[in-house]
Short mmCIF file of C-alpha atoms in Angstrom, two decimals:
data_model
loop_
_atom_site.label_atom_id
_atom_site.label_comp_id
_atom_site.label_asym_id
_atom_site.label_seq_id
_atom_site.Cartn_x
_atom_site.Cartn_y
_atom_site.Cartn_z
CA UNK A 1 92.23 109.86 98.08
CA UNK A 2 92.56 111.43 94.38
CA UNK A 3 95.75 109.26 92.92
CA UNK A 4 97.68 112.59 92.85
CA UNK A 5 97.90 113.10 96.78
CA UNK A 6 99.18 109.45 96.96
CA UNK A 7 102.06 110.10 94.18
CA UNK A 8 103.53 113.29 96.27
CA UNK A 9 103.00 111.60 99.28
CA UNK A 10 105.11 108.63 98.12
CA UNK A 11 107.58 111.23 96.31
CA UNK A 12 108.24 113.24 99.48
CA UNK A 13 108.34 109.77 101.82
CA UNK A 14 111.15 108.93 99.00
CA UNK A 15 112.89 112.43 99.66
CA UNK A 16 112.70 112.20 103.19
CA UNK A 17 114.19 108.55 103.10
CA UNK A 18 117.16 109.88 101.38
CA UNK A 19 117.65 112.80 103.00
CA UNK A 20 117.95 110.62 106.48
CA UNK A 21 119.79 108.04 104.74
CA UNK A 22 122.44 109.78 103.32
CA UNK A 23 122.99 111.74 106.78
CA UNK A 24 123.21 108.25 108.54
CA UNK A 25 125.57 107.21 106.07
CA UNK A 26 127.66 110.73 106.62
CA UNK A 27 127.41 110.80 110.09
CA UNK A 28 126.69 107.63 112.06
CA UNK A 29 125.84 108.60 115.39
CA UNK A 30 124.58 111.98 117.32
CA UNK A 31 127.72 112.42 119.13
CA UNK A 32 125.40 113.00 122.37
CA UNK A 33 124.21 109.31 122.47
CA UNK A 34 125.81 106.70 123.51
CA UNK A 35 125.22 104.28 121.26
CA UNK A 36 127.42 100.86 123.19
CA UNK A 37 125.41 97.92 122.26
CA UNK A 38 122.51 100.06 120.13
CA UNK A 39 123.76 100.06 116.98
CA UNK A 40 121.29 99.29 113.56
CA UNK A 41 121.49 99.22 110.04
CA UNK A 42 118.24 99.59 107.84
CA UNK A 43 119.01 97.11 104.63
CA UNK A 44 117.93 98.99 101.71
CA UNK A 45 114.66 97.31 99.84
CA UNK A 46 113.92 98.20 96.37
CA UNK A 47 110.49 99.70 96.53
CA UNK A 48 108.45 97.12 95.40
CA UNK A 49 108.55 95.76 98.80
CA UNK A 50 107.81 98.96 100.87
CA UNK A 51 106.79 102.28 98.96
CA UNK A 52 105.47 100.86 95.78
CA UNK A 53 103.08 98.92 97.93
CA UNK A 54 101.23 102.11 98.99
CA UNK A 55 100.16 102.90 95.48
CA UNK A 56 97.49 99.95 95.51
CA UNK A 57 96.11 101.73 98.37
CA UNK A 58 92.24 101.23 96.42
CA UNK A 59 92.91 98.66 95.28
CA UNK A 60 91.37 95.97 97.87
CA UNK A 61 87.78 96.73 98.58
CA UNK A 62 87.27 93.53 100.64
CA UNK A 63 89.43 95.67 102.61
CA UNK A 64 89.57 99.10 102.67
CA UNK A 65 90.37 102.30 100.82
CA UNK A 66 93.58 103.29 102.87
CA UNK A 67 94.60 105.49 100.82
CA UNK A 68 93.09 108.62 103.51
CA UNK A 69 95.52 106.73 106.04
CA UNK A 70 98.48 107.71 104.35
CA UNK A 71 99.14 111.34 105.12
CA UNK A 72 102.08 112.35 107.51
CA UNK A 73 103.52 109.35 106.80
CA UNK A 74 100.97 106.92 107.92
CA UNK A 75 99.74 108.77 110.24
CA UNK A 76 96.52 109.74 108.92
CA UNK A 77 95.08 113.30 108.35
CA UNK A 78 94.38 115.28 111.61
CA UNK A 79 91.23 114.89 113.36
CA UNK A 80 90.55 118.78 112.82
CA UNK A 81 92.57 121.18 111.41
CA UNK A 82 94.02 122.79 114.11
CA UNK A 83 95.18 119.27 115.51
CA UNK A 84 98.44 118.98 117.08
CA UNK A 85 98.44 115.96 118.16
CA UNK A 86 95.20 113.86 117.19
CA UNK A 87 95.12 111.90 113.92
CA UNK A 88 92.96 109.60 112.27
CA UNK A 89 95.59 106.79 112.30
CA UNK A 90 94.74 103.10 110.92
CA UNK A 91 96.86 100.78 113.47
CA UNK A 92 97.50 98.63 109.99
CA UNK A 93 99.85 102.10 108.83
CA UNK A 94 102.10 101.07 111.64
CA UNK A 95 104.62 99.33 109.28
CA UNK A 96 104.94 103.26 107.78
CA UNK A 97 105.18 105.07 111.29
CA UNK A 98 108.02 102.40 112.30
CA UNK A 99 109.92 103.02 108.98
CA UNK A 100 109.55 107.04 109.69
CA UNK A 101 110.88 106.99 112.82
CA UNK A 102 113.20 104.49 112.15
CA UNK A 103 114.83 107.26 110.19
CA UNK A 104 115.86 109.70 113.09
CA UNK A 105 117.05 106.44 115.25
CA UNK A 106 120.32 107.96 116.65
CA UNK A 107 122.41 104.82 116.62
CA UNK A 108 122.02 104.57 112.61
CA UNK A 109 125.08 102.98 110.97
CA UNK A 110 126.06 102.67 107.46
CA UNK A 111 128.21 99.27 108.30
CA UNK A 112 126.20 96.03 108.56
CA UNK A 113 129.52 94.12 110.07
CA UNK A 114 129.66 96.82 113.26
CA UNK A 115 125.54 96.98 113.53
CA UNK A 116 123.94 94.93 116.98
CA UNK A 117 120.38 94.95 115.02
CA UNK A 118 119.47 95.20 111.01
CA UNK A 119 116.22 96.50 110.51
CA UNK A 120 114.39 95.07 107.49
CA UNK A 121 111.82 98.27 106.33
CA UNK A 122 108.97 95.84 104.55
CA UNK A 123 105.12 96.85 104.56
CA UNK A 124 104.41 93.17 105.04
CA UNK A 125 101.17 93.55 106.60
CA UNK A 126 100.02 96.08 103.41
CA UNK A 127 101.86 93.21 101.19
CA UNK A 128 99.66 90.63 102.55
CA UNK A 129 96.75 92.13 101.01
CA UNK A 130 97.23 91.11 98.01
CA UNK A 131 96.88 87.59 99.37
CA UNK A 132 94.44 88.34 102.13
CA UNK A 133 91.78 90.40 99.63
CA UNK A 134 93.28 90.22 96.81
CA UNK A 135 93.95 88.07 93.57
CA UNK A 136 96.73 86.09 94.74
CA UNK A 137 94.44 84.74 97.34
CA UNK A 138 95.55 81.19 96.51
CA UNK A 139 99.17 81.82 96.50
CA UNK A 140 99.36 82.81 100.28
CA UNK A 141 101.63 80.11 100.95
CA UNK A 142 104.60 82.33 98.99
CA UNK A 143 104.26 85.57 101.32
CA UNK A 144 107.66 86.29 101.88
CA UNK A 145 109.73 84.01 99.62
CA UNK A 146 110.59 86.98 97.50
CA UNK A 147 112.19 88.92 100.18
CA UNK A 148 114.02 86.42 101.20
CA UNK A 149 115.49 85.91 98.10
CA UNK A 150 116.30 89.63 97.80
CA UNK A 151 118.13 89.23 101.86
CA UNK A 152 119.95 86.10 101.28
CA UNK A 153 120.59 86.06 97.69
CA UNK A 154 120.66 89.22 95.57
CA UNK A 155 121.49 92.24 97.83
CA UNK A 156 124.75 91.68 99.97
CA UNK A 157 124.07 87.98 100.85
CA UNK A 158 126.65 88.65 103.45
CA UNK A 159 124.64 90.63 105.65
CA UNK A 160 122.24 87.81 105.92
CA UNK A 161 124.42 84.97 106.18
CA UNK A 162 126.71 86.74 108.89
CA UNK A 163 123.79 85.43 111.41
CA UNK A 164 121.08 83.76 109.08
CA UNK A 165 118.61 86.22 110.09
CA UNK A 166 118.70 86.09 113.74
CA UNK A 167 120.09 89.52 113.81
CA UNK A 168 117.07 90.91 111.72
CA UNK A 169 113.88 92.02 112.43
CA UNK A 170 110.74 93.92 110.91
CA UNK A 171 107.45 95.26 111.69
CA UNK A 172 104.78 93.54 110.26
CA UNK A 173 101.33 95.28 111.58
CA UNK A 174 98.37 92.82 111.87
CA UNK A 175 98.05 89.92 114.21
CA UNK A 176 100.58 86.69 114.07
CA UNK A 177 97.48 85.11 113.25
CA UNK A 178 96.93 86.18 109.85
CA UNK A 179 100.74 85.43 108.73
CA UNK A 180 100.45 81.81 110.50
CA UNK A 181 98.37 79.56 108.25
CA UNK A 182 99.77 76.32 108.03
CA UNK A 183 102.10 75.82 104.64
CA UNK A 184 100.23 74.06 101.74
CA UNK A 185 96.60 74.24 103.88
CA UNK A 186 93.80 72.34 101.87
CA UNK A 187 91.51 74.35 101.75
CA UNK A 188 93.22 77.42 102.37
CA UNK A 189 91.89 79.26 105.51
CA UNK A 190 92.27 83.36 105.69
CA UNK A 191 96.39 84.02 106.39
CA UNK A 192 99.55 83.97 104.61
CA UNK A 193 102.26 81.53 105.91
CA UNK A 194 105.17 83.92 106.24
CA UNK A 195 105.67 83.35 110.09
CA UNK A 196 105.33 79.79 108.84
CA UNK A 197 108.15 79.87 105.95
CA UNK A 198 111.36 78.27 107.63
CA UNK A 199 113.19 80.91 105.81
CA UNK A 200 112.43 83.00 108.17
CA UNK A 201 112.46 81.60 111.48
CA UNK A 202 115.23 83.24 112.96
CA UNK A 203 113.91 86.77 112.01
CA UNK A 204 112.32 88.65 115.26
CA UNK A 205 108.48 90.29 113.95
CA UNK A 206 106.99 92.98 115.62
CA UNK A 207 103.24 92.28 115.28
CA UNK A 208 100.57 94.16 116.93
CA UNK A 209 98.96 90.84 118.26
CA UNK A 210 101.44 87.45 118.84
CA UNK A 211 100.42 83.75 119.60
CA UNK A 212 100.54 82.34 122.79
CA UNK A 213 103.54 80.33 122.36
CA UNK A 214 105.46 82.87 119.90
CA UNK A 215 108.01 81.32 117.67
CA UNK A 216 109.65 84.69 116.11
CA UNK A 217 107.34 87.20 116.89
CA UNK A 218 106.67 90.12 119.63
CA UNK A 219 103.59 92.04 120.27
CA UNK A 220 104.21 95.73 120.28
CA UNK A 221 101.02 97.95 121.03
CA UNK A 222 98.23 98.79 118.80
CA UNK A 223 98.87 103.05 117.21
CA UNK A 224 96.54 105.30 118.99
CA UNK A 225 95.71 108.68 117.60
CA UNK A 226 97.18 110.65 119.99
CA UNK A 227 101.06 111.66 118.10
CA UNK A 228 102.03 114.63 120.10
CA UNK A 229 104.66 116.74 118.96
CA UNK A 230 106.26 117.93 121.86
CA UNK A 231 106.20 118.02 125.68
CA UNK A 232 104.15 120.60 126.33
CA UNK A 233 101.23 118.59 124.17
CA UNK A 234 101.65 115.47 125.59
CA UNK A 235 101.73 117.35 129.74
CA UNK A 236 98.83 119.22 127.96
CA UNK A 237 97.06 116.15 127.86
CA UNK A 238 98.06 113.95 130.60
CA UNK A 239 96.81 116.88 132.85
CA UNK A 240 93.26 116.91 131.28
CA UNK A 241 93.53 112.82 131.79
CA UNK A 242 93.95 113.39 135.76
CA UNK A 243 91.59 116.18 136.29
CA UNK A 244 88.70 114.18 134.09
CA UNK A 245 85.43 113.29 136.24
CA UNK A 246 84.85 110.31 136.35
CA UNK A 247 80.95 110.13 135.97
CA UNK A 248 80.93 106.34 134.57
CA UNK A 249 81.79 103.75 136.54
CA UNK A 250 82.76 100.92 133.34
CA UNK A 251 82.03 101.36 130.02
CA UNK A 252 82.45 99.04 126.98
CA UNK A 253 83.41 100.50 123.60
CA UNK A 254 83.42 97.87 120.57
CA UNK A 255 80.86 95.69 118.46
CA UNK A 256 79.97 92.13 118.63
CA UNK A 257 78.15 90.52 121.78
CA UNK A 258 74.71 89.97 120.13
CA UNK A 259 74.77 86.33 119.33
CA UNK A 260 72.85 84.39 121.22
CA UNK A 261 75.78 82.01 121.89
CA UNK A 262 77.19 82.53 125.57
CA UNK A 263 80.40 84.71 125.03
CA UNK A 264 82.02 87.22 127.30
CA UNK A 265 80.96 90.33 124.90
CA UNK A 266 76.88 89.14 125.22
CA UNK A 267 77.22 88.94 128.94
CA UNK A 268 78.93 92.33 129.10
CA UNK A 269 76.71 93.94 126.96
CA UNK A 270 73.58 92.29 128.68
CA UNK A 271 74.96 93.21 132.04
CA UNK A 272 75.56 96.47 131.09
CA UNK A 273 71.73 97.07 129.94
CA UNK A 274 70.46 95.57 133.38
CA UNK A 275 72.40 97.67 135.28
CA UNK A 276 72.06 101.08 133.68
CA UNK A 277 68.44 100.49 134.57
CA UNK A 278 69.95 100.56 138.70
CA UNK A 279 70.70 103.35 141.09
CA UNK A 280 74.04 104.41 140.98
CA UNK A 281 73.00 106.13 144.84
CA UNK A 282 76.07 105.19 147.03
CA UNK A 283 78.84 104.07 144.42
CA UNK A 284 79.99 107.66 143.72
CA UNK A 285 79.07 107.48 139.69
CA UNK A 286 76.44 109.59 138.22
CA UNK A 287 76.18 106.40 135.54
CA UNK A 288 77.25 102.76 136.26
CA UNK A 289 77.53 101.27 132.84
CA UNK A 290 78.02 103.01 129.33
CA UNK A 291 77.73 101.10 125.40
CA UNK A 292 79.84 102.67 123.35
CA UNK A 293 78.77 100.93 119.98
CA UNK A 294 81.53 100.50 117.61
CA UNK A 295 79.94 98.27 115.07
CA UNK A 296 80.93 98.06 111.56
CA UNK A 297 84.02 100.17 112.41
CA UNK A 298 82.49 102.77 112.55
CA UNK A 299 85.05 103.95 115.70
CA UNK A 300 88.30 102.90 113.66
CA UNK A 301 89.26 106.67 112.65
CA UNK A 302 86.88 108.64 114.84
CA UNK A 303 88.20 108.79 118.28
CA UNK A 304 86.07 111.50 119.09
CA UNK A 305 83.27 108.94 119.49
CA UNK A 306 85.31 106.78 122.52
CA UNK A 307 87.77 109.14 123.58
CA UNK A 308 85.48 111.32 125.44
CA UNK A 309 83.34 108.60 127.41
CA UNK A 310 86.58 106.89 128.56
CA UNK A 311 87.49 110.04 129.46
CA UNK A 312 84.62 110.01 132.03
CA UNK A 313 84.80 106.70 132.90
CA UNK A 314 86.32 104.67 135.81
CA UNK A 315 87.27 100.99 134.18
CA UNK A 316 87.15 100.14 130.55
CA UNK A 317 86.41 96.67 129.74
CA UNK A 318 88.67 94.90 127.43
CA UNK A 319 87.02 91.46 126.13
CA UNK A 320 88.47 89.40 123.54
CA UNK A 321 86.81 89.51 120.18
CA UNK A 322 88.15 87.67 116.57
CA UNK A 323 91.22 87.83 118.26
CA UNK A 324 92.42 88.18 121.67
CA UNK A 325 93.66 92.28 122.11
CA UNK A 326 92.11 95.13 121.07
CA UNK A 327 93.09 98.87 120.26
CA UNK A 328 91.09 99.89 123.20
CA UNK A 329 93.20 98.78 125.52
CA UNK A 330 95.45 101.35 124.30
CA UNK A 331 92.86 103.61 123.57
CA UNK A 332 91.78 103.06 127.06
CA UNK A 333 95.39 103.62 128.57
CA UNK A 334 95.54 106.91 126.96
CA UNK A 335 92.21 108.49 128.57
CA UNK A 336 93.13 107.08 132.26
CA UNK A 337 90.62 104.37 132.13
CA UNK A 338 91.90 101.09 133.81
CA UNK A 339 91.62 98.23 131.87
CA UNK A 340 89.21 94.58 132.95
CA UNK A 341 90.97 92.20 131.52
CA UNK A 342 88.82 88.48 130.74
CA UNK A 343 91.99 86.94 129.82
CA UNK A 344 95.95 86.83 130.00
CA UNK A 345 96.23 86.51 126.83
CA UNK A 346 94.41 89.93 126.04
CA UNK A 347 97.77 92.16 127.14
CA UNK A 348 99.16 90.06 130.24
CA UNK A 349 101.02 87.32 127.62
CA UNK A 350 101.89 89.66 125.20
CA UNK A 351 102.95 92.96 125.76
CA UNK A 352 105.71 92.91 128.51
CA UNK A 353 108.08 94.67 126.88
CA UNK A 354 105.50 98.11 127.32
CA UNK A 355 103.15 96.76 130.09
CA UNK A 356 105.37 94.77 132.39
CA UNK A 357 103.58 91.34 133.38
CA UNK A 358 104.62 92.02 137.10
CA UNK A 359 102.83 95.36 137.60
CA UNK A 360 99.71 94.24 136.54
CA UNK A 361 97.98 94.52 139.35
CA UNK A 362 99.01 97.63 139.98
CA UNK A 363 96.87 99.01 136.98
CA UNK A 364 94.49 96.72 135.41
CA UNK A 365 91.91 94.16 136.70
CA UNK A 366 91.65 90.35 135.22
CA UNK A 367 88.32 88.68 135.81
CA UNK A 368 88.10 85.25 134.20
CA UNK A 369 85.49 85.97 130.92
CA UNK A 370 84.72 81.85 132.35
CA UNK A 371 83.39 83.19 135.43
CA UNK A 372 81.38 85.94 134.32
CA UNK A 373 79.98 83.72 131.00
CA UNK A 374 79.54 80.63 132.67
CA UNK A 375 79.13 81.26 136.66
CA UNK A 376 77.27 84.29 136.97
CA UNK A 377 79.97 86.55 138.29
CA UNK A 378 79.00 90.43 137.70
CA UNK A 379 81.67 92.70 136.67
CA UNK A 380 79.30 95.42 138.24
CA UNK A 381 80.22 93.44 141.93
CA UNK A 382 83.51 92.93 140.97
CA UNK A 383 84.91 96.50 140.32
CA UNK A 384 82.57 98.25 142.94
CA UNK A 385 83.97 95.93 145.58
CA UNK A 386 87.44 97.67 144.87
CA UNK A 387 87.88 100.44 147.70
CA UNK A 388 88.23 103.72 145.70
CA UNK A 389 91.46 104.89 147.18
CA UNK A 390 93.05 101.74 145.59
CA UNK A 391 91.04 102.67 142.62
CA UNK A 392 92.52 106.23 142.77
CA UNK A 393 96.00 104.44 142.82
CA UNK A 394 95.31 102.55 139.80
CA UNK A 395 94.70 105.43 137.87
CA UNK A 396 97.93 107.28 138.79
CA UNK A 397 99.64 103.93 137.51
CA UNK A 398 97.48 103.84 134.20
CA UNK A 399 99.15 107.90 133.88
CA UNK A 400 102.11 106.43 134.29
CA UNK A 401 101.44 104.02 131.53
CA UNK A 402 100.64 106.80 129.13
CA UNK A 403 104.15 107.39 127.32
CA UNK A 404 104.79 103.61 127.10
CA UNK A 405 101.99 103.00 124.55
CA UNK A 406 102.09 106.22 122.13
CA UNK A 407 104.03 106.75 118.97
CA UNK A 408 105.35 110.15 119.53
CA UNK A 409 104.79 112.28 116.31
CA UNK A 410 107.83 111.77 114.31
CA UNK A 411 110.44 115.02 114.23
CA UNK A 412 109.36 115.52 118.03
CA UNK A 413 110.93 118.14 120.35
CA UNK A 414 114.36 117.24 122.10
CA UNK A 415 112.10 117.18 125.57
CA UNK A 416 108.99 114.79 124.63
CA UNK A 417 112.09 112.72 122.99
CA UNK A 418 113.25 111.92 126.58
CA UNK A 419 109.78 110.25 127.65
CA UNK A 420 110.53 106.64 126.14
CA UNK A 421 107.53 105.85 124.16
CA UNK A 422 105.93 102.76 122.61
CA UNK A 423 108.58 103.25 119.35
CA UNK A 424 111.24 103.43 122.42
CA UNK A 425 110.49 100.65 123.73
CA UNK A 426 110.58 98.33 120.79
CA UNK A 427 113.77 98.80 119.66
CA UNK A 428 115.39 98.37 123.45
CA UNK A 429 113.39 95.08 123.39
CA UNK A 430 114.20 93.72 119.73
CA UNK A 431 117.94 95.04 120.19
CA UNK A 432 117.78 92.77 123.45
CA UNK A 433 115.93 89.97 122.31
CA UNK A 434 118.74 89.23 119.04
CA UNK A 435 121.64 90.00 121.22
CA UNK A 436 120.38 87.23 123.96
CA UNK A 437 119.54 84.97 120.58
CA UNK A 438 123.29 85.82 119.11
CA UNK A 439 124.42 84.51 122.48
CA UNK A 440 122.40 81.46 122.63
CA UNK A 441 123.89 80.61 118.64
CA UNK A 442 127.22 81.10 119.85
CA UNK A 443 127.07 78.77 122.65
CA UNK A 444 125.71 75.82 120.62
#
């Protein structure tokens, strides 16, 4: 992206911030929401930790040139141009989409002292480039330290030290795992060590991937590209979800899996060649297995290339890779395709705030990546041994599942606004989660 577009798009961001700001500050509250218990204040940052990060958008070619993943704030430019509602969004823009919407939150108030939540709008996942990729490589052990001296120091040290953070929060969009390396690691390993920084252990992190045993942080879901505007987009879609054949019975959409190393990706990948080689006579499916390969990233902002075979396709098989979730799941969510989960820890441990652990069943399928490495188990026998009315069931609940895991376009009609969507969701959690931690604070 020509430095130009970046400059106006970081100019009108800035005019749109104030804009929202200032009517926040003027008017606290649409007087048609009840806003009991939902009340947050956005601390303001000076730029250098949110907007003046996005002009280094070339700047890390270890990385990425995100600077094409900026547009409509973050985004990404439309799949086509007469896109309404498909982008080609970069799940690491989600820090920008949060901030965005974060701006027409109804329950805005310009008082710290009568807010329930303060939302903290840092890019930390963009700032931790420069530590990840970048030249400050061997500093990664001071991610954070200047904005906590900015909270707890310089601006209104007040604010902070009302609660000592446990009333904050921010998004920071990458895995847990790359802000957890251990503080002062010889040798360094890849990470910063902000989730590590005591300063901050009392601050609630929206990551797209948390840690087993999460200190401070929350998994939220993965961006799709699907942003629809309004309702009649999003029906628009869900009805070409539930009247999609489905042709396929499982298909597999990523990279990896070629090592020859026993891992859960090599035997799906080397089951799925053995049995596309079968007849598919008697199981209802024109095709039993589909490779969707997504090496090299080549998928990332292209959703043209997955969307349409989970469209067609019965299960969609979610095995762990460098980390333990994927996009796909969401990806996968969004066509109708019901996930095969190889372990808990891929969605089950981590996202009940938008998938709820206790419905599981009711929508996905876990088959221990153990069994199917180690023992021989077939996912092929495994999903064809589910009767296809329960299958048919599944996929009504995976529908239902659609809202919970999109980021609505930002500036969305009045009707989509009353489907609660992924953004939704997170701030009914994080306003939850720091009013149960206030509680816990006061009682010691």
């Amino acid at each position: 992206m020509p430095p130009l577009i970046t400059t106006n798009f970081i100019t009108l961001f800035l005019i749109v911030i104030f804009i929202f700001t200032f009517s926040a500050n003027s008017q606290d509250s649409d007087l048609e929401t009840d806003c009991t218990n939902k009340w947050i204040h956005i601390r303001h940052l000076p730029p250098q930790f949110n907007l003046d990060l996005l002009s280094n958008c070339s700047e890390y070619p270890l990385f990425d040139n995100f600077c094409p993943y900026l547009p409509n704030h973050g985004l990404g430019q439309k799949t086509h141009n007469k896109s309404h509602s498909w982008y080609r969004t970069d799940p690491f823009m989600l820090e920008l989409v949060f901030h965005r919407r974060m701006l027409e939150y109804p329950c805005l108030t310009s008082d710290p002292s009568h807010a329930n939540a303060i939302y903290v709008p840092y890019y930390g996942g963009i700032d931790s480039l420069k530590y990840l990729f970048g030249p400050e490589v061997n500093s990664s052990f001071q991610h954070g330290l200047d904005l906590y001296d900015f909270l707890a120091h310089v601006d209104s040290p007040n604010i902070w030290s009302r609660n000592y953070g446990h009333d904050h929060f921010l998004v920071m969009a990458r895995p847990a795992w790359d802000f957890s390396q251990p503080l002062y690691n010889d040798p360094i390993v890849f990470g910063t060590s902000f989730l590590e920084l005591p300063e901050f252990y009392n601050v609630t992190a929206l990551t797209l991937e948390g840690r087993a045993y999460p200190w401070q942080e929350q998994a939220i879901p993965y961006p799709t590209s699907f942003h629809p505007p309004n309702l009649a987009f999003f029906e628009s879609w869900v009805n070409r979800v539930r009247r999609s054949r489905r042709n396929t019975l499982m298909l597999f959409a990523g990279g990896g899996g070629i090592s020859a190393n026993p891992n859960i990706r090599r035997s799906i990948r080397l089951e799925c060649e053995n049995v596309t080689s079968m007849s598919a006579n008697g199981t209802g499916y024109q095709k039993l297995c589909e490779f969707v390969d997504c090496s090299n990233g080549i998928c990332e902002h292209d959703p043209i290339r997955f969307m349409k075979p989970m469209l067609q396709a019965s299960f969609c098989l979610q095995p762990p890779g460098d980390t333990p979730s994927r996009r796909s799941t969401f990806d996968g969510i969004l066509a109708g395709c019901i996930p095969v989960f190889f372990e808990d820890l891929s969605a089950k441990k981590q996202y009940g705030w938008h998938l709820p652990e206790e419905k599981y069943e009711e929508f996905a399928v876990t088959i221990p990546k153990e069994d199917v490495v180690f023992k021989g188990l077939k996912v092929f026998d495994v999903l064809t041994s589910i009767p296809r009315a329960q299958v048919r069931r599944m996929r009504e609940k995976v529908l239902e599942m659609i809202p919970r895991v999109m980021y609505r376009k930002h500036g969305s009609s009045l009707g989509l606004r009353s489907k609660k969507d992924a953004f939704d969701i997170a701030i009914e959690g994080t306003l939850e989660r720091i009013k149960s931690r206030l509680q816990e604070v006061a009682a010691q």
